[in-house]
Short mmCIF file of C-alpha atoms in Angstrom, two decimals:
data_model
loop_
_atom_site.label_atom_id
_atom_site.label_comp_id
_atom_site.label_asym_id
_atom_site.label_seq_id
_atom_site.Cartn_x
_atom_site.Cartn_y
_atom_site.Cartn_z
CA MET A 1 92.49 79.50 59.04
CA THR A 2 90.93 78.76 62.45
CA GLN A 3 88.17 80.79 64.05
CA ASP A 4 90.79 82.14 66.46
CA ASP A 5 92.88 83.41 63.55
CA ILE A 6 89.83 85.08 62.05
CA ARG A 7 89.00 86.66 65.41
CA THR A 8 92.55 88.01 65.70
CA ALA A 9 92.45 89.39 62.15
CA PHE A 10 89.09 91.07 62.77
CA ILE A 11 90.27 92.71 65.99
CA GLU A 12 93.55 93.85 64.46
CA GLU A 13 91.88 95.43 61.44
CA LEU A 14 89.22 97.03 63.63
CA THR A 15 91.77 98.63 65.95
CA LYS A 16 93.79 99.84 62.95
CA ILE A 17 90.74 101.69 61.66
CA ALA A 18 89.81 102.88 65.14
CA PRO A 19 93.21 103.37 66.81
CA ASP A 20 91.55 104.82 69.89
CA ILE A 21 89.78 101.55 70.71
CA ALA A 22 91.81 99.05 72.72
CA ALA A 23 91.59 95.44 71.56
CA GLU A 24 90.75 94.24 75.05
CA ASP A 25 87.77 96.62 75.20
CA ILE A 26 85.99 94.96 72.28
CA GLY A 27 83.24 92.75 73.68
CA GLU A 28 81.82 89.70 71.89
CA THR A 29 78.46 91.32 71.29
CA ASP A 30 79.53 94.97 70.98
CA HIS A 31 77.96 96.46 67.86
CA ILE A 32 80.67 98.12 65.79
CA GLN A 33 78.49 101.16 65.08
CA ASP A 34 76.11 101.44 68.04
CA ASP A 35 78.61 100.46 70.76
CA LEU A 36 82.05 101.12 69.28
CA GLY A 37 81.09 104.27 67.38
CA LEU A 38 82.27 103.36 63.88
CA ASP A 39 80.66 105.45 61.14
CA SER A 40 79.79 104.28 57.65
CA MET A 41 83.22 105.24 56.34
CA ASP A 42 84.91 103.21 59.10
CA VAL A 43 82.69 100.21 58.32
CA LEU A 44 83.63 100.42 54.65
CA ASN A 45 87.31 100.65 55.59
CA LEU A 46 86.89 97.55 57.78
CA VAL A 47 85.16 95.65 54.96
CA THR A 48 87.96 96.68 52.61
CA ALA A 49 90.65 95.59 55.06
CA LEU A 50 88.98 92.22 55.65
CA HIS A 51 88.68 91.73 51.90
CA GLN A 52 92.38 92.36 51.44
CA ARG A 53 93.49 90.29 54.40
CA LEU A 54 91.10 87.35 54.30
CA GLY A 55 90.00 87.34 50.67
CA VAL A 56 86.36 87.59 51.68
CA ASP A 57 84.27 90.05 49.67
CA ILE A 58 81.45 91.19 51.94
CA PRO A 59 78.59 92.63 49.85
CA GLU A 60 76.72 95.66 51.21
CA PRO A 61 73.57 93.72 52.19
CA ASP A 62 75.77 91.52 54.43
CA TYR A 63 77.29 94.38 56.46
CA PRO A 64 74.95 93.64 59.40
CA ARG A 65 76.48 90.14 59.60
CA ILE A 66 79.85 91.53 60.67
CA ALA A 67 78.36 94.01 63.13
CA THR A 68 79.59 92.12 66.19
CA LEU A 69 82.60 89.92 66.84
CA SER A 70 80.35 86.97 67.70
CA ASP A 71 78.51 87.27 64.36
CA ALA A 72 81.49 88.17 62.21
CA VAL A 73 83.75 85.23 63.06
CA PRO A 74 81.38 82.42 61.96
CA TYR A 75 80.23 84.48 58.97
CA LEU A 76 83.79 85.02 57.74
CA ALA A 77 84.65 81.37 58.39
CA ALA A 78 81.64 80.23 56.37
CA LYS A 79 82.71 82.52 53.52
CA GLY A 80 86.06 80.69 53.45
CA ALA A 81 88.25 83.31 55.13
CA GLY A 82 91.96 82.77 54.54
CA SER A 83 91.48 79.62 52.50
CA MET B 1 117.08 133.01 55.18
CA GLY B 2 113.75 133.11 56.92
CA VAL B 3 112.21 132.30 60.23
CA PHE B 4 109.53 129.71 59.87
CA ALA B 5 106.87 130.58 62.43
CA LEU B 6 104.02 128.49 63.79
CA PRO B 7 101.12 129.07 61.35
CA SER B 8 97.44 129.33 62.20
CA LEU B 9 95.93 126.17 63.64
CA GLY B 10 92.30 126.97 62.95
CA SER B 11 89.55 129.02 64.50
CA ASP B 12 90.32 130.07 68.03
CA MET B 13 93.27 127.80 68.53
CA ASP B 14 96.04 130.18 69.32
CA ALA B 15 98.62 127.82 70.75
CA GLY B 16 99.84 124.27 70.55
CA THR B 17 102.48 122.02 72.04
CA LEU B 18 105.39 120.95 69.89
CA VAL B 19 105.50 117.18 70.26
CA GLU B 20 107.81 116.11 67.50
CA TRP B 21 110.21 117.37 64.88
CA LEU B 22 109.98 115.61 61.52
CA VAL B 23 113.10 117.29 60.13
CA SER B 24 116.67 117.90 61.33
CA PRO B 25 119.14 120.69 60.57
CA GLY B 26 120.60 120.09 57.14
CA ASP B 27 117.45 118.50 55.75
CA THR B 28 116.08 119.80 52.47
CA VAL B 29 112.42 120.78 52.68
CA HIS B 30 109.84 121.59 50.05
CA ARG B 31 106.69 123.64 50.16
CA GLY B 32 103.98 121.47 51.70
CA ASP B 33 106.34 119.08 53.52
CA ALA B 34 105.36 118.26 57.09
CA VAL B 35 108.11 119.54 59.36
CA ALA B 36 106.69 119.20 62.87
CA VAL B 37 103.79 117.77 64.83
CA ILE B 38 101.86 120.12 67.10
CA GLU B 39 99.42 118.81 69.67
CA THR B 40 96.40 121.10 69.74
CA GLN B 41 93.09 121.08 71.54
CA LYS B 42 91.74 119.24 68.52
CA GLY B 43 94.41 116.60 68.33
CA ALA B 44 97.80 116.38 66.67
CA ILE B 45 98.32 118.44 63.52
CA GLU B 46 101.21 118.22 61.09
CA ILE B 47 102.70 121.61 60.34
CA GLU B 48 103.66 122.15 56.72
CA CYS B 49 106.49 124.25 55.41
CA PHE B 50 105.59 127.23 53.18
CA GLU B 51 108.66 127.26 50.99
CA ASP B 52 111.55 125.30 49.61
CA GLY B 53 114.89 125.42 51.37
CA THR B 54 117.24 123.84 53.84
CA VAL B 55 116.65 123.62 57.57
CA GLN B 56 119.45 125.55 59.25
CA ALA B 57 118.36 125.41 62.87
CA LEU B 58 115.45 124.34 65.00
CA LEU B 59 114.35 127.14 67.30
CA ALA B 60 111.81 125.39 69.49
CA GLU B 61 112.04 122.44 71.80
CA THR B 62 109.66 119.54 71.91
CA GLY B 63 107.31 119.52 74.89
CA LYS B 64 106.86 123.28 74.92
CA GLU B 65 103.63 125.15 74.36
CA LEU B 66 103.99 127.70 71.56
CA PRO B 67 101.66 130.51 70.47
CA VAL B 68 100.76 130.96 66.81
CA GLY B 69 103.58 133.04 65.33
CA ALA B 70 106.31 131.58 67.54
CA PRO B 71 109.53 130.89 65.64
CA LEU B 72 109.96 127.21 64.86
CA ALA B 73 112.97 126.97 62.58
CA MET B 74 115.43 128.90 60.44
CA ILE B 75 115.11 127.90 56.81
CA LEU B 76 117.68 128.86 54.20
CA ALA B 77 116.40 129.59 50.73
CA PRO B 78 117.82 127.35 47.99
CA GLY B 79 121.36 128.45 47.17
CA GLU B 80 121.73 130.51 50.34
CA SER B 81 124.74 129.77 52.49
CA ALA B 82 124.46 128.94 56.16
CA ALA B 83 127.80 130.43 57.09
CA ASP B 84 127.04 134.12 57.45
CA GLU B 85 124.74 135.35 60.11
CA GLU B 86 123.73 134.05 63.47
CA PRO B 87 119.96 133.66 63.41
CA GLU B 88 118.04 136.36 65.23
CA PRO B 89 114.69 134.74 65.51
CA ILE B 90 113.13 137.01 68.08
CA SER B 91 113.52 140.24 66.17
CA ALA B 92 111.95 138.69 63.12
CA VAL B 93 108.58 137.93 64.63
CA PRO B 94 106.08 139.84 66.69
CA GLU B 95 106.73 139.87 70.41
CA PRO B 96 105.49 136.49 71.55
CA THR B 97 103.15 136.18 74.51
CA PRO B 98 104.65 135.24 77.89
CA ALA B 99 105.69 131.73 78.70
CA VAL B 100 107.10 131.26 75.24
CA PRO B 101 110.29 129.37 75.36
CA VAL B 102 111.94 131.18 72.51
CA ALA B 103 115.10 129.30 72.91
CA GLU B 104 118.50 129.67 71.42
CA PRO B 105 118.87 127.55 68.36
CA LEU B 106 119.13 123.98 69.54
CA PRO B 107 122.42 122.20 69.20
CA ALA B 108 122.57 119.43 66.64
CA PRO B 109 119.54 117.71 68.02
CA ALA B 110 120.27 114.09 67.38
CA ALA B 111 118.17 113.11 70.32
CA VAL B 112 115.34 115.49 69.61
CA SER B 113 114.63 114.79 66.00
CA ARG B 114 115.07 111.51 64.36
CA GLY B 115 114.03 112.58 60.91
CA ALA B 116 111.25 110.02 60.91
CA ALA B 117 107.82 110.17 62.43
CA ILE B 118 107.10 108.26 65.58
CA GLU B 119 104.19 106.01 64.82
CA ALA B 120 101.76 106.37 67.69
CA SER B 121 98.01 106.40 68.05
CA PRO B 122 96.30 109.67 69.03
CA ALA B 123 95.23 108.15 72.35
CA ALA B 124 98.81 107.14 73.06
CA ARG B 125 100.09 110.62 72.18
CA ARG B 126 97.62 112.31 74.48
CA ARG B 127 98.28 109.96 77.36
CA ALA B 128 102.03 110.30 76.87
CA LEU B 129 101.67 114.06 77.00
CA ASP B 130 99.54 113.90 80.14
CA LEU B 131 101.96 111.54 81.85
CA GLY B 132 105.16 113.07 80.58
CA VAL B 133 106.23 109.86 78.84
CA ASP B 134 108.74 110.23 75.99
CA LEU B 135 107.30 108.37 72.99
CA ALA B 136 110.71 108.13 71.37
CA ALA B 137 111.87 105.91 74.22
CA LEU B 138 109.07 103.39 73.76
CA THR B 139 108.80 100.32 71.62
CA GLY B 140 105.37 99.91 70.09
CA SER B 141 103.60 96.61 70.55
CA PHE B 142 101.30 97.11 67.61
CA PRO B 143 102.13 95.33 64.34
CA GLY B 144 104.68 97.51 62.57
CA GLY B 145 105.97 98.93 65.84
CA ARG B 146 103.21 101.48 66.26
CA ILE B 147 102.85 102.75 69.82
CA VAL B 148 99.38 102.29 71.27
CA LEU B 149 97.76 103.47 74.48
CA ALA B 150 98.64 100.30 76.37
CA ASP B 151 102.39 100.80 75.71
CA VAL B 152 102.28 104.25 77.26
CA GLU B 153 100.27 103.10 80.24
CA ALA B 154 102.55 100.11 80.79
CA VAL B 155 105.54 102.44 81.11
CA ALA B 156 103.62 104.95 83.18
CA THR B 157 102.60 102.37 85.77
CA ARG B 158 106.21 101.19 86.10
CA THR B 159 107.68 104.65 86.33
CA PRO B 160 106.64 106.91 89.15
CA THR B 161 106.09 110.31 87.57
CA SER B 162 105.52 113.69 89.02
CA VAL B 163 102.18 114.18 87.36
CA PRO B 164 100.47 117.46 88.13
CA ALA B 165 97.32 116.99 90.16
CA LYS B 166 94.78 116.63 87.39
CA PRO B 167 95.60 118.01 83.96
CA PRO B 168 92.56 118.82 81.83
CA SER B 169 91.73 115.80 79.68
CA ALA B 170 92.09 115.90 75.93
CA MET B 171 88.30 115.82 75.72
CA GLU B 172 87.93 118.85 77.98
CA GLU B 173 90.46 120.66 75.81
CA MET B 174 88.55 119.80 72.65
CA ARG B 175 85.24 120.93 74.16
CA LYS B 176 86.91 124.20 75.10
CA ALA B 177 88.17 124.72 71.54
CA ILE B 178 84.80 123.90 70.00
CA GLY B 179 82.99 126.05 72.56
CA SER B 180 85.19 129.03 71.89
CA ALA B 181 85.01 128.78 68.07
CA MET B 182 81.26 128.23 68.09
CA SER B 183 80.61 131.06 70.58
CA ARG B 184 82.58 133.39 68.37
CA SER B 185 80.64 132.20 65.35
CA LYS B 186 77.25 132.73 67.02
CA ARG B 187 78.35 136.12 68.37
CA THR B 188 79.72 137.52 65.13
CA ILE B 189 77.97 135.76 62.25
CA PRO B 190 74.31 136.63 61.62
CA HIS B 191 73.20 133.14 60.69
CA PHE B 192 70.13 132.42 58.62
CA TYR B 193 68.81 129.05 57.52
CA LEU B 194 66.93 127.55 54.60
CA SER B 195 65.78 123.93 54.52
CA GLN B 196 64.52 121.56 51.91
CA SER B 197 63.51 117.90 51.83
CA ILE B 198 65.12 116.13 48.91
CA ASP B 199 64.23 112.78 47.34
CA VAL B 200 67.50 110.85 47.42
CA GLN B 201 66.00 107.58 46.20
CA PRO B 202 67.66 107.96 42.76
CA ALA B 203 71.03 108.55 44.44
CA MET B 204 70.63 105.58 46.78
CA ASP B 205 69.45 103.27 43.98
CA TRP B 206 72.37 104.34 41.85
CA LEU B 207 74.78 103.67 44.74
CA THR B 208 73.30 100.25 45.50
CA ALA B 209 73.66 99.23 41.86
CA HIS B 210 77.18 100.65 41.62
CA ASN B 211 78.38 99.03 44.83
CA ALA B 212 76.83 95.62 44.15
CA GLY B 213 79.33 94.76 41.47
CA THR B 214 82.27 96.58 42.99
CA PRO B 215 85.03 95.40 45.33
CA PRO B 216 85.01 97.14 48.74
CA ALA B 217 87.99 99.35 47.90
CA ASP B 218 86.01 101.04 45.11
CA ARG B 219 82.61 101.35 46.78
CA ILE B 220 81.09 104.77 47.23
CA LEU B 221 79.08 106.15 50.15
CA LEU B 222 76.14 108.53 50.05
CA GLY B 223 78.31 111.02 51.93
CA ALA B 224 80.61 111.32 48.90
CA LEU B 225 77.65 112.12 46.64
CA PHE B 226 76.60 114.81 49.13
CA VAL B 227 80.06 116.37 49.14
CA ARG B 228 80.24 116.24 45.35
CA ALA B 229 76.81 117.89 45.03
CA ALA B 230 77.70 120.52 47.64
CA VAL B 231 80.95 121.33 45.84
CA ARG B 232 79.21 121.63 42.50
CA ALA B 233 76.63 123.98 43.96
CA ALA B 234 79.43 126.04 45.58
CA THR B 235 81.12 126.54 42.21
CA LYS B 236 77.84 128.00 40.91
CA VAL B 237 76.82 130.09 43.91
CA LYS B 238 80.08 131.74 44.83
CA VAL B 239 78.78 133.74 47.80
CA MET B 240 78.68 130.51 49.81
CA ASN B 241 82.34 129.69 49.22
CA GLY B 242 85.14 131.68 50.82
CA HIS B 243 86.28 133.47 53.96
CA TYR B 244 84.99 136.51 55.81
CA GLY B 245 87.95 138.49 57.09
CA ASP B 246 88.94 142.04 58.02
CA GLN B 247 88.26 143.17 54.46
CA GLY B 248 84.83 141.57 54.40
CA PHE B 249 83.98 138.58 52.25
CA GLU B 250 86.57 137.15 49.94
CA PRO B 251 85.23 134.50 47.61
CA ALA B 252 87.60 131.57 47.13
CA LYS B 253 88.88 130.52 43.72
CA SER B 254 88.72 126.84 44.51
CA VAL B 255 86.36 124.85 46.71
CA ASN B 256 88.14 123.39 49.72
CA ALA B 257 85.35 121.25 51.09
CA GLY B 258 85.46 120.89 54.87
CA VAL B 259 84.17 117.45 55.82
CA ALA B 260 82.90 117.23 59.39
CA VAL B 261 84.20 114.05 61.03
CA ALA B 262 82.76 113.07 64.40
CA LEU B 263 85.38 111.64 66.72
CA ARG B 264 84.61 108.70 68.94
CA GLY B 265 84.30 109.79 72.52
CA GLY B 266 83.04 113.20 71.41
CA GLY B 267 84.13 116.26 69.55
CA LEU B 268 84.64 116.73 65.86
CA VAL B 269 87.06 118.06 63.29
CA ALA B 270 86.33 119.39 59.81
CA PRO B 271 89.44 118.96 57.67
CA ALA B 272 89.23 120.20 54.09
CA LEU B 273 89.33 118.27 50.87
CA MET B 274 91.45 120.69 48.87
CA ASP B 275 90.46 121.81 45.35
CA ALA B 276 87.45 119.53 45.49
CA GLU B 277 85.95 121.08 42.34
CA ARG B 278 88.63 119.26 40.36
CA LEU B 279 87.80 115.86 41.82
CA GLY B 280 85.39 113.39 40.27
CA LEU B 281 83.13 111.25 42.43
CA ARG B 282 85.67 108.45 42.85
CA GLU B 283 88.44 110.86 43.75
CA THR B 284 86.14 112.67 46.16
CA MET B 285 85.35 109.37 47.87
CA ALA B 286 89.06 108.44 48.02
CA GLY B 287 89.89 111.86 49.44
CA MET B 288 87.22 111.55 52.11
CA ARG B 289 88.41 108.08 53.09
CA ASP B 290 91.90 109.44 53.47
CA LEU B 291 90.72 112.44 55.55
CA VAL B 292 88.65 110.23 57.87
CA SER B 293 91.49 107.76 58.46
CA ARG B 294 93.93 110.55 59.16
CA ALA B 295 91.45 112.32 61.43
CA ARG B 296 91.24 109.08 63.42
CA ALA B 297 95.00 108.63 63.47
CA GLY B 298 95.67 112.27 64.39
CA ARG B 299 97.57 113.08 61.20
CA LEU B 300 95.85 116.07 59.67
CA SER B 301 97.82 119.05 58.41
CA ASN B 302 97.46 122.69 59.36
CA SER B 303 96.37 123.65 55.85
CA GLU B 304 93.59 121.08 55.94
CA MET B 305 92.52 122.50 59.29
CA THR B 306 92.50 126.16 58.21
CA ARG B 307 91.87 126.44 54.47
CA GLY B 308 88.35 125.02 54.18
CA THR B 309 86.03 127.36 52.26
CA ILE B 310 82.66 125.69 52.98
CA THR B 311 81.80 122.79 55.30
CA ILE B 312 79.53 119.81 54.75
CA SER B 313 78.18 118.06 57.84
CA SER B 314 76.26 114.87 57.25
CA LEU B 315 74.61 112.90 60.02
CA GLY B 316 75.36 109.63 58.27
CA GLU B 317 73.14 106.83 57.12
CA THR B 318 71.02 106.38 60.22
CA GLY B 319 69.92 108.86 62.85
CA ALA B 320 68.16 112.17 63.16
CA GLU B 321 66.43 113.67 60.14
CA ALA B 322 67.66 117.25 60.28
CA MET B 323 70.35 119.43 61.77
CA THR B 324 70.83 123.17 62.03
CA GLY B 325 74.50 123.87 62.57
CA VAL B 326 76.93 126.63 63.42
CA ILE B 327 79.15 128.06 60.69
CA TYR B 328 82.87 127.41 61.13
CA PRO B 329 84.55 130.83 60.98
CA PRO B 330 85.94 132.39 58.83
CA GLN B 331 83.72 130.42 56.44
CA VAL B 332 80.31 131.76 55.45
CA ALA B 333 78.21 128.66 54.87
CA LEU B 334 77.57 125.22 56.32
CA VAL B 335 75.63 122.51 54.53
CA CYS B 336 73.87 120.19 56.99
CA LEU B 337 72.38 116.89 55.88
CA GLY B 338 70.16 114.73 58.04
CA ALA B 339 70.08 110.96 57.80
CA PRO B 340 67.86 109.54 55.05
CA GLN B 341 64.32 108.65 56.18
CA VAL B 342 61.62 106.72 54.37
CA ARG B 343 58.79 109.21 53.80
CA PRO B 344 55.62 109.42 51.69
CA TRP B 345 56.44 111.33 48.52
CA VAL B 346 54.25 112.53 45.69
CA ILE B 347 55.36 111.41 42.26
CA GLY B 348 52.94 112.21 39.45
CA ASP B 349 49.51 111.42 40.89
CA GLY B 350 50.69 108.82 43.37
CA ILE B 351 52.15 108.74 46.83
CA VAL B 352 55.13 106.43 47.14
CA PRO B 353 57.61 105.67 49.91
CA ARG B 354 60.97 107.26 49.12
CA GLN B 355 64.26 107.86 50.90
CA VAL B 356 64.22 111.54 51.78
CA VAL B 357 66.97 113.75 53.19
CA THR B 358 66.56 117.16 54.77
CA LEU B 359 69.21 119.66 53.75
CA THR B 360 69.64 122.77 55.87
CA LEU B 361 71.88 125.49 54.54
CA CYS B 362 73.26 127.75 57.27
CA ALA B 363 74.54 130.97 55.72
CA ASP B 364 76.07 134.29 56.75
CA HIS B 365 73.69 137.24 56.26
CA ARG B 366 76.60 139.67 55.94
CA VAL B 367 77.39 137.93 52.67
CA SER B 368 74.21 136.45 51.22
CA ASP B 369 70.42 136.45 51.33
CA GLY B 370 67.66 133.91 51.09
CA ARG B 371 67.51 134.13 47.33
CA GLN B 372 71.11 133.04 46.91
CA ALA B 373 70.69 130.35 49.56
CA ALA B 374 67.64 129.04 47.68
CA ARG B 375 69.69 128.95 44.50
CA TYR B 376 72.41 127.00 46.23
CA ILE B 377 69.86 124.45 47.44
CA ALA B 378 68.37 124.19 43.95
CA GLU B 379 71.81 123.48 42.48
CA PHE B 380 72.49 120.87 45.14
CA THR B 381 69.12 119.21 44.53
CA ALA B 382 69.64 119.13 40.78
CA ALA B 383 72.97 117.39 41.26
CA ILE B 384 71.87 114.81 43.83
CA THR B 385 68.71 113.83 41.95
CA ASP B 386 70.78 113.08 38.85
CA PRO B 387 73.61 111.00 40.31
CA GLU B 388 74.84 109.95 36.86
CA SER B 389 75.80 113.57 36.27
CA ILE B 390 78.01 113.73 39.35
#
């Protein structure tokens, strides 16, 4: 899975959990909680969705590493997303 | 045969716009089935049927604003025949307020109802309503065919519409609904408040250990422990759980725990987790996940919006340390929880840093006093400091 695929997956799962956010409005460095307004339940739903879709289990201490698109994509790639 | 009328939509929401039928004449319905979607000031709500039967006729058209009590459909009881009488919807309900389009029964509404829900995001629904775009005519671009905001706007920019000057935005409508419910609450409910700082370190340690070895789908949040503890306390201190109506306070038999969900862009809803006293911690967490996702997707039901018996409002895992809230009528208590803060705490002879949460119980003085409120807080504290027991 390429970094572009991971980016697409991340954006799709994020906009499923937050249907009122448009994909094109998500900036590279937007923080999913501080800027996009996700709460802790939304973050857990995102982690769950990424686990199911990419096979990457993100432990709680690592939640900050998926807080922005620009952090999440390399993190998920390094964890072997989709492989 | 009975007229199925628009039920209550929650405090101070006395009207809504019918946006979609989920059933057609001839369909069999059961108690609790969603039959229609009503757009309210607080987003779209699914309206549930009260009884079993067969839909004989739909009495209201989509796109029309309807007051609570307006006839929606004729429903035949099981075994009843449709042949006999012509429905007389108007005589069966109280005189509706003006501007109600109490229509003749609609003709076989193939075009109106498709029997299946249109999958659309709340933002798309609102925009479509504002712009007068028919969602049924759109093809969703989202995976699975779901209609999103961009699909509505794409059509709207192509099609010149006769949009009224500037309709109030969905946000303005929601602020109006919240303002009116909260003004009524402050005007009629003599609030009083008791607060306590609670050491939640045991609860947070327990959660960290539990979640470390658990796949994401089974992880639990502090908010679920709070709801569980609040529900347990409500089963023990019954004057905090129920509705205050014309006959005074009526304690509720079960605990329908309202969970305040902040919506992005502002506003909030507090749908209820029904019969929460029967749910264990895992089921409580699953129920809350489901409520939050449906609150985001605009798919809550009218019973969830109206049957809460006590509300829990938690500021989440980061943020301000305390909140004093406004009771959601006709309820009589609101449990407010600030975000956990690291604070010096005395344990034995020592002072240690601990995660501390401030609970503020807002209660109705017509129903209870400080002593009962203190007891509620003590029950909550006992539960949250012994997370194993929840």
